[in-house]
Coordinates of C-alpha atoms in Angstrom, one line a residue:
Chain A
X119 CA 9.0 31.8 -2.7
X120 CA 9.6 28.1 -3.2
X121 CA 13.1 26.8 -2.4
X122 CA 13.7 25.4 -6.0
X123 CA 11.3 26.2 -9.2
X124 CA 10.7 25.3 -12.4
X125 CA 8.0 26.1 -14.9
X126 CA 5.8 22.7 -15.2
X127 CA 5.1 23.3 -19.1
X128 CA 4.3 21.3 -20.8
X129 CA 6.8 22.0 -23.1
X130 CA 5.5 20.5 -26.6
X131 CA 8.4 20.1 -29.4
X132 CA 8.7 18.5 -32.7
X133 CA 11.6 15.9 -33.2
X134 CA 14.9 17.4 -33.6
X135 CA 13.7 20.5 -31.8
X136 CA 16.2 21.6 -29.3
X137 CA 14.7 22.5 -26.1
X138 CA 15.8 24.8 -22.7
X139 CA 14.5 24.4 -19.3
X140 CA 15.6 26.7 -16.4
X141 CA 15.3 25.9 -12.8
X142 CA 15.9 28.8 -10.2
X143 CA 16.9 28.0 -6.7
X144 CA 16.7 30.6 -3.8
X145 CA 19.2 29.1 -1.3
X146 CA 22.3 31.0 -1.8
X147 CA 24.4 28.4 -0.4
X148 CA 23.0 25.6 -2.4
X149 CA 26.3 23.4 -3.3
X150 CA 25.2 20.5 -5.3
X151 CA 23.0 20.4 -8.3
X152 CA 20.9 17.7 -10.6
X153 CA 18.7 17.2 -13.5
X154 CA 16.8 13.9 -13.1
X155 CA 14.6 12.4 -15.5
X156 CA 11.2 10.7 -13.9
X157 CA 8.8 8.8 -16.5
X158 CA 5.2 8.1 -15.8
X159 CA 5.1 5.4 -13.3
X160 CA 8.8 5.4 -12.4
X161 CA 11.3 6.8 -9.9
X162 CA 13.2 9.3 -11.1
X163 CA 17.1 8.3 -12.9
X164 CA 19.8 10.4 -12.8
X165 CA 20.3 12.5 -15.9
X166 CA 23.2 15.0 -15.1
X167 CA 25.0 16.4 -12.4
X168 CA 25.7 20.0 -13.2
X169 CA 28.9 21.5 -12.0
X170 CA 30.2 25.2 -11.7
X171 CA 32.0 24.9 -14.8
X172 CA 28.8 23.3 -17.0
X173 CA 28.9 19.5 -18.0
X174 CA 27.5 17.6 -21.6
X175 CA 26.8 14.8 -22.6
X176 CA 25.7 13.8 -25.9
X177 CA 22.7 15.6 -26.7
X178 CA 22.2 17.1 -23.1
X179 CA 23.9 20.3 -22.0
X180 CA 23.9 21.3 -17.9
X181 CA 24.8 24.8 -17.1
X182 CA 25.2 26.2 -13.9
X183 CA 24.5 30.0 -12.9
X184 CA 25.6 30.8 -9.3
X185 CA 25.2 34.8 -9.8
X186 CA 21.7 34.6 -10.8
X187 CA 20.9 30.8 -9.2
X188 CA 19.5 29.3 -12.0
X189 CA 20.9 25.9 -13.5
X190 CA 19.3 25.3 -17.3
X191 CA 19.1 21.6 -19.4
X192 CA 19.7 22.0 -23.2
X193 CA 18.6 19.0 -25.0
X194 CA 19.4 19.0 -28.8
X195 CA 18.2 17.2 -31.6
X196 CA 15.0 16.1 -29.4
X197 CA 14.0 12.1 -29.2
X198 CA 10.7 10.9 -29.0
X199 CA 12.2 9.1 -25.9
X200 CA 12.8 12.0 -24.1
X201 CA 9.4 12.8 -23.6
X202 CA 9.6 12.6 -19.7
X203 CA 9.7 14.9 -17.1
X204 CA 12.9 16.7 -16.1
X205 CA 13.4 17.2 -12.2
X206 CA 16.0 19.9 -10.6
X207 CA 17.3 18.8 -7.3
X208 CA 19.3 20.7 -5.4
X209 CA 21.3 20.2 -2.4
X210 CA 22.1 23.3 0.1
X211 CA 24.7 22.7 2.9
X212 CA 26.0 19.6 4.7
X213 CA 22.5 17.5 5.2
X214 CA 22.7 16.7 1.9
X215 CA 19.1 16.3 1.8
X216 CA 17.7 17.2 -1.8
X217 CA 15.2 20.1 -2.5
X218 CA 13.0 18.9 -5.7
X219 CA 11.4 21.5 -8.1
X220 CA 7.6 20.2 -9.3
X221 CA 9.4 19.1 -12.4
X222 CA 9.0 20.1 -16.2
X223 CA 7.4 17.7 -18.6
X224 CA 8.4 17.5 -21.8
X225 CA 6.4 16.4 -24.9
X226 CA 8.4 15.3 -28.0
X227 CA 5.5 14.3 -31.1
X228 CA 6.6 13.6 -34.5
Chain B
X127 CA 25.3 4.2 -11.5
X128 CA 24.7 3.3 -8.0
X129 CA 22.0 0.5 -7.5
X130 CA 18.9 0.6 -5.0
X131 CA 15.9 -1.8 -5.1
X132 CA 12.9 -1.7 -3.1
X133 CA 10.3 -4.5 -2.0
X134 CA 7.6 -5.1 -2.7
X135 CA 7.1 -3.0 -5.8
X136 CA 3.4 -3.1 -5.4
X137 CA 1.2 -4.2 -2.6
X138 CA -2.7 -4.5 -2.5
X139 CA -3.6 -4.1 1.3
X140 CA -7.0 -3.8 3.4
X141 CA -7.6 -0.9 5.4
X142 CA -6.2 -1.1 9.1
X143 CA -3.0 -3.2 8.2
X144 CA 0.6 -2.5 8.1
X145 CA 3.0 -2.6 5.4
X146 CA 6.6 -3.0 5.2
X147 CA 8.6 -1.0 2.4
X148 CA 12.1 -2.3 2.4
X149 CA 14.5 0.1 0.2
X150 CA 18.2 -1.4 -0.1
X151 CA 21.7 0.4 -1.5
X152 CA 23.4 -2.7 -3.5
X153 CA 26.6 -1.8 -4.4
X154 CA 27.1 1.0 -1.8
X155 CA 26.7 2.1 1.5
X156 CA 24.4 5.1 3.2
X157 CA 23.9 6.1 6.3
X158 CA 21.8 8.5 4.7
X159 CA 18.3 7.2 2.8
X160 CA 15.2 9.3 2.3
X161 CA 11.5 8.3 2.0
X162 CA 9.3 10.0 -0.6
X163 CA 5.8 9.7 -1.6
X164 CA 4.2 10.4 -5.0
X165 CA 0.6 11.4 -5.5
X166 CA -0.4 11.1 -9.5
X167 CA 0.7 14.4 -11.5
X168 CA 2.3 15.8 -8.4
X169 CA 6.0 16.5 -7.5
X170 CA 7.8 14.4 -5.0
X171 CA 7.5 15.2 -1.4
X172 CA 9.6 14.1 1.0
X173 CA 8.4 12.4 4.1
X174 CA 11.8 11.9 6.4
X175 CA 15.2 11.6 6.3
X176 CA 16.4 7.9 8.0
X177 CA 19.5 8.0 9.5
X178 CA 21.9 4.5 9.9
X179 CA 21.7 4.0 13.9
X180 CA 19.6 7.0 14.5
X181 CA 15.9 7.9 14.7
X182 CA 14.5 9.5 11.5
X183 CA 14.0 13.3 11.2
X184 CA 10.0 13.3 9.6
X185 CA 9.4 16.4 7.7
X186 CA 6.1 18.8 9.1
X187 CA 2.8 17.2 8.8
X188 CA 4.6 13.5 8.5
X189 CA 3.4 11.4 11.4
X190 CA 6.2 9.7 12.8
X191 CA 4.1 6.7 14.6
X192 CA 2.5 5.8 11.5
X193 CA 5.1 6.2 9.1
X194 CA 8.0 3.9 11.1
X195 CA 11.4 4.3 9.5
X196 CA 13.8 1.9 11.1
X197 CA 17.3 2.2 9.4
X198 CA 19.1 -0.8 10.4
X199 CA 22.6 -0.8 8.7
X200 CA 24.8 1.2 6.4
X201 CA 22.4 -0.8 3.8
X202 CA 18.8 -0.9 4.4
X203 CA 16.3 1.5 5.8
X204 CA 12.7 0.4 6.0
X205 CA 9.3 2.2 5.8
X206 CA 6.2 0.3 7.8
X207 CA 2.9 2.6 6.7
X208 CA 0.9 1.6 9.9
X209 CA -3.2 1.0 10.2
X210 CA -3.0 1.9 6.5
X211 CA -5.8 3.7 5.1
X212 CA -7.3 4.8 1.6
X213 CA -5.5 7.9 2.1
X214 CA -1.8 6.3 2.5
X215 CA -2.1 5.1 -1.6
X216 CA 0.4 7.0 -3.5
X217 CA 3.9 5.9 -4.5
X218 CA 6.5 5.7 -2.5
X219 CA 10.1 6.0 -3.5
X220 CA 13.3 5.6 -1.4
X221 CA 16.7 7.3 -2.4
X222 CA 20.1 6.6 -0.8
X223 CA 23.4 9.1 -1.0
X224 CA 26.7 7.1 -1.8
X225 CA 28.8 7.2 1.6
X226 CA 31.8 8.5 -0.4
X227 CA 30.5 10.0 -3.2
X228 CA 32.1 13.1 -4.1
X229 CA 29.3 15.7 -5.2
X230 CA 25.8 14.1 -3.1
X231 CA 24.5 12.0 -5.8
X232 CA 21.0 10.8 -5.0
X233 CA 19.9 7.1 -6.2
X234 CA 16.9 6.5 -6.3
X235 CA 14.9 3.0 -5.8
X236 CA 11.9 2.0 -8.1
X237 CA 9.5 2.7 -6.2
X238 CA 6.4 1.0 -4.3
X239 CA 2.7 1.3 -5.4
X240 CA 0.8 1.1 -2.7
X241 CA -3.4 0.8 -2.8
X242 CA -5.1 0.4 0.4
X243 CA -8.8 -0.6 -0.2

């Protein structure tokens, strides 16, 4: 079993859609967690940290699921701009060195 | 956000040379950076882990004498692919961990194409 997975998709929305990606993790002690954002071409940007108690911003939701590891993205009212593909890093112990799923990608069309 | 840049952002090379990555935290220290590399449509895969004033730890199946990491200061960390060959092209992308960030933020630099012809 991979360290951190995701489902690759595509997922393929219309604008305004709102969209849910999950990303399961099978560390147990995994302590800090990310969604990052990577367009063709380009290095992934940090999107959201998600903490134990969930986080949002704007459109974006972050929830974090220690019981069943699992974190999830929400994205509401979808963009055309946020066709991209959404990374889940996480970070287990104290080498702070990240574990990357494959990524999801995302497909917004009008 | 924290800033990292990289140079050169693309380099054309011949096979057999070497080629210097040079990955840079701007506004904040690391003694922590990490190498990636990027083939098209595929997820990221980390090649080492460069430690400030310390060798690198390479990940299994990374050669460590042809990837050189030399991580020189709480600031820089370099990557030199060495005797470079058609099978070295692929993006490579550094990422740095703020020294005292609170919850192990990664920042990541823009990359560097590299084609080796």
């Amino acid at each position: 079993r991979k360290e951190v997975e995701q489902d690759p998709g595509p997922f393929n929305v219309p604008e305004g859609a709102t969209v849910a990606f999950n990303c399961t993790y099978s560390n147990s002690a995994s302590q800090s967690f990310f969604w990052y954002r990577q367009d063709c071409r380009k290095e992934p940007k940090l999107l959201m940290s998600v903490y134990s108690s969930g986080n949002e911003d704007g459109r974006f939701t972050a929830q974090l699921n220690r019981a069943s590891q699992y974190i999830s993205l929400l994205i509401r009212d979808s963009k055309l701009s946020d066709s991209a593909t959404y990374l889940c890093v996480v970070i287990s112990g104290g080498s702070y060195i990240p574990t990357f799923g494959r990524g999801t990608s995302l497909i917004v069309h009008p | 956000g924290a800033v990292v840049s990289q140079h050169p952002s693309w380099v054309i090379c011949k096979s057999g040379t070497s080629v210097k990555i040079e990955c840079r935290s701007l506004d904040f220290q690391a003694t922590t950076m990490f190498w990636y590399r990027q083939f098209p449509k595929q997820s990221l895969m980390l090649m080492a882990t460069s430690n400030e004033g310390s060798k690198a730890t390479y990940e299994q199946g990374v050669e460590k004498d042809k990837f050189l990491i030399n991580h020189a200061s709480l600031t820089l960390s370099t990557l030199t692919v060495t005797s470079a060959h058609p099978e070295d092209s692929s993006f490579y992308i550094c990422s740095a961990r703020d020294l005292v960030a609170s919850y192990n933020e990664q920042f990541f630099g823009p990359g560097t194409r590299l084609t080796v012809l």
